[in-house]
Amino acid sequence: MTAASHEQSFPDLREGVRRLCAGFPGAYWQELDRDRRYPTEFVTTLASEGWLSVLIPEEYGGSGLGLAAATAVLEEVHRSGCNGGAAHAQMYTMGTLLRHGSAAQKAQYLPAVASGALRLQAFGVTEPTSGTDTTRIRTFARREGDHYVVNGQKIWISRAEHSDLMVLLVRTTAREDCAKSTDGISVLMVDMREALGNGLTIRPIRTMLNHATTELFFDDLRVPAANLIGEEGKGFRYILSGMNAERILIAAECIGDARFFIDRASAYAGTREVFGRPIGQNQGVQFPIARAYVQTTAAALAVDHAARLFDEGDPAGTEANMAKMLASEASWYAADMCVQTHGGFGFAEEYDIERKFRETRLYQVAPISTNLILSHVATHVLGLPKSF
Ligand SMILES: Cc1cc2nc3c(=O)[nH]c(=O)nc-3n(C[C@H](O)[C@H](O)[C@H](O)COP(=O)(O)OP(=O)(O)OC[C@H]3O[C@@H](n4cnc5c(N)ncnc54)[C@H](O)[C@@H]3O)c2cc1C
């Protein structure tokens, strides 16, 4: 796919998303950012217009378009200056349910998620003591009759206060009692509306960006055993392909961010006059913009490739990771370039650049940090000795 054809893939879909985003200009995001408020109006509009259900099959009320289409949606959201972080989990979190849930669970949840009536926005994996080493999670679900009783703690669980459901990763067998460290992990669907105040406490964490992320405390939370997704103890494998989808989608958001920065920098450099000529006439200003474009174009091809493999049924783990790394680095380079191009105005709230700069920095850490991607490539692809 050429650079030009990438930007032209799914043209109607891209145009529709752009039109929606035009209703949510910079001033909307600046106000939310100041108050650290959740973009409820934006998320509700995205959901009601069907943009968050592109991955849900038509039989459950979604459009069943696949990951490549979903990447185009999120890329356009970010290129428009909006932020999909408040809503993107609604796209990929349902994958675990779709692939491993029972027929009854799918019928119960998916149509309501597709219509936007139910928000499936929370994905509870990370814990304070385990960090990236997911097999060391300690949140434990003990079976008691027809319920699980959950105790433990999660951290950085985004959108928990704005979600009706959460896909929660727990241990159902202690790590030391398992043959493999990835065994004994299970996935529960938690109904947040029932859980809150009945064993679940949510504490918001204020961060450098407006991301509605939280800490969760589980104290004898009772979850019906019927909410177990798939088989007990097999959950680690279930969430892996959801994580690959997440990485590809977030890579697409980075591409959108990078294009936002390149668009803004090109426009500004072409009009801002200093020393009697547009600053963009100086190669010292032009070249960083051109470099950002080159890096973004290459990263976008990696994202397309990973999405295509995923849509063809390949788990695409390595490609998803590599695409996320390249895209997050391209967006960070473009962000830095855009601030520099704008001089002092790059720091002014009303230009949206400082906000997007803070927002795009996240993606070199979450959902997976760059070092862990390099470690995957070094040991799983290149066969180098494992360091952990
Ligand atoms: C705003 C925000 C939103 C988030 N949303 C969610 C969410 O909704 N759900 C969820 O489950 N999680 C969420 N996360 C968590 C996120 O996925 C983790 O922060 C991320 O995976 C990194 O884990 P950690 O913070 O525990 O870092 P650590 O694992 O403690 O790592 C810290 C640093 O050390 C490096 N490092 C660690 N081990 C090694 C090694 N062996 N070799 C080389 N380098 C190493 C890492 O690369 C990283 O740079 C979110 C995080 C943030 C900041």
mmCIF file of C-alpha atoms and ligand atoms in Angstrom, residues 123-127 130-133 155-159 207 209 211 213 362 365-372 387-388, ligand 1:
data_model
loop_
_atom_site.group_PDB
_atom_site.id
_atom_site.type_symbol
_atom_site.label_atom_id
_atom_site.label_comp_id
_atom_site.label_asym_id
_atom_site.label_seq_id
_atom_site.Cartn_x
_atom_site.Cartn_y
_atom_site.Cartn_z
ATOM 1 C CA PHE A 123 -9.996 -3.916 31.150
ATOM 2 C CA GLY A 124 -8.440 -4.867 34.488
ATOM 3 C CA VAL A 125 -4.985 -6.386 34.165
ATOM 4 C CA THR A 126 -2.206 -4.286 35.747
ATOM 5 C CA GLU A 127 -1.442 -4.556 39.466
ATOM 6 C CA SER A 130 3.256 -7.255 39.275
ATOM 7 C CA GLY A 131 3.877 -4.426 36.783
ATOM 8 C CA THR A 132 4.332 -5.770 33.288
ATOM 9 C CA ASP A 133 4.857 -9.319 34.604
ATOM 10 C CA ILE A 155 -3.892 -0.080 39.211
ATOM 11 C CA TRP A 156 -4.167 2.143 36.123
ATOM 12 C CA ILE A 157 -7.553 0.742 35.197
ATOM 13 C CA SER A 158 -8.875 3.351 32.826
ATOM 14 C CA ARG A 159 -12.527 4.331 32.384
ATOM 15 C CA THR A 207 -2.210 12.042 35.748
ATOM 16 C CA LEU A 209 -3.199 13.696 30.774
ATOM 17 C CA HIS A 211 -7.394 9.733 30.922
ATOM 18 C CA THR A 213 -7.592 6.132 35.041
ATOM 19 C CA LEU A 362 1.588 7.733 27.092
ATOM 20 C CA VAL A 365 4.569 3.151 28.217
ATOM 21 C CA ALA A 366 1.022 1.817 27.865
ATOM 22 C CA PRO A 367 -0.409 -0.599 26.988
ATOM 23 C CA ILE A 368 3.076 -2.101 26.769
ATOM 24 C CA SER A 369 6.381 -0.319 27.182
ATOM 25 C CA THR A 370 9.027 -0.132 24.470
ATOM 26 C CA ASN A 371 11.591 -2.190 26.384
ATOM 27 C CA LEU A 372 9.189 -5.101 26.646
ATOM 28 C CA SER A 387 16.970 -11.950 30.346
ATOM 29 C CA PHE A 388 13.916 -12.691 32.501
HETATM 30 C C1 LIG B 1 -2.644 6.409 31.811
HETATM 31 C C2 LIG B 1 -2.521 4.920 31.900
HETATM 32 C C3 LIG B 1 -3.616 4.123 31.555
HETATM 33 C C4 LIG B 1 -3.542 2.729 31.702
HETATM 34 N N1 LIG B 1 -4.659 1.955 31.462
HETATM 35 C C5 LIG B 1 -4.644 0.633 31.789
HETATM 36 C C6 LIG B 1 -5.846 -0.159 31.739
HETATM 37 O O1 LIG B 1 -6.916 0.329 31.383
HETATM 38 N N2 LIG B 1 -5.770 -1.466 32.134
HETATM 39 C C7 LIG B 1 -4.613 -2.037 32.563
HETATM 40 O O2 LIG B 1 -4.641 -3.212 32.910
HETATM 41 N N3 LIG B 1 -3.452 -1.317 32.604
HETATM 42 C C8 LIG B 1 -3.446 -0.001 32.235
HETATM 43 N N4 LIG B 1 -2.293 0.753 32.292
HETATM 44 C C9 LIG B 1 -1.064 0.107 32.768
HETATM 45 C C10 LIG B 1 -0.012 -0.019 31.677
HETATM 46 O O3 LIG B 1 -0.352 -1.058 30.814
HETATM 47 C C11 LIG B 1 1.331 -0.211 32.402
HETATM 48 O O4 LIG B 1 1.656 1.025 33.043
HETATM 49 C C12 LIG B 1 2.413 -0.614 31.454
HETATM 50 O O5 LIG B 1 2.160 -1.895 30.941
HETATM 51 C C13 LIG B 1 3.770 -0.621 32.162
HETATM 52 O O6 LIG B 1 3.679 -1.344 33.365
HETATM 53 P P1 LIG B 1 4.186 -0.712 34.733
HETATM 54 O O7 LIG B 1 3.661 0.674 34.832
HETATM 55 O O8 LIG B 1 3.848 -1.627 35.842
HETATM 56 O O9 LIG B 1 5.739 -0.628 34.540
HETATM 57 P P2 LIG B 1 6.840 -1.655 35.059
HETATM 58 O O10 LIG B 1 6.510 -3.035 34.609
HETATM 59 O O11 LIG B 1 7.035 -1.408 36.510
HETATM 60 O O12 LIG B 1 8.089 -1.141 34.235
HETATM 61 C C14 LIG B 1 8.691 0.148 34.498
HETATM 62 C C15 LIG B 1 9.740 0.419 33.433
HETATM 63 O O13 LIG B 1 10.765 -0.577 33.498
HETATM 64 C C16 LIG B 1 10.907 -1.231 32.251
HETATM 65 N N5 LIG B 1 11.168 -2.656 32.495
HETATM 66 C C17 LIG B 1 10.526 -3.490 33.361
HETATM 67 N N6 LIG B 1 11.066 -4.715 33.306
HETATM 68 C C18 LIG B 1 12.066 -4.679 32.390
HETATM 69 C C19 LIG B 1 12.997 -5.630 31.869
HETATM 70 N N7 LIG B 1 13.004 -6.892 32.307
HETATM 71 N N8 LIG B 1 13.884 -5.222 30.938
HETATM 72 C C20 LIG B 1 13.888 -3.935 30.492
HETATM 73 N N9 LIG B 1 13.033 -2.990 30.947
HETATM 74 C C21 LIG B 1 12.137 -3.354 31.879
HETATM 75 C C22 LIG B 1 9.615 -1.027 31.501
HETATM 76 O O14 LIG B 1 9.825 -1.059 30.108
HETATM 77 C C23 LIG B 1 9.176 0.350 32.003
HETATM 78 O O15 LIG B 1 9.740 1.348 31.200
HETATM 79 C C24 LIG B 1 -2.334 2.133 32.113
HETATM 80 C C25 LIG B 1 -1.214 2.949 32.417
HETATM 81 C C26 LIG B 1 -1.303 4.311 32.321
HETATM 82 C C27 LIG B 1 -0.098 5.155 32.698
#
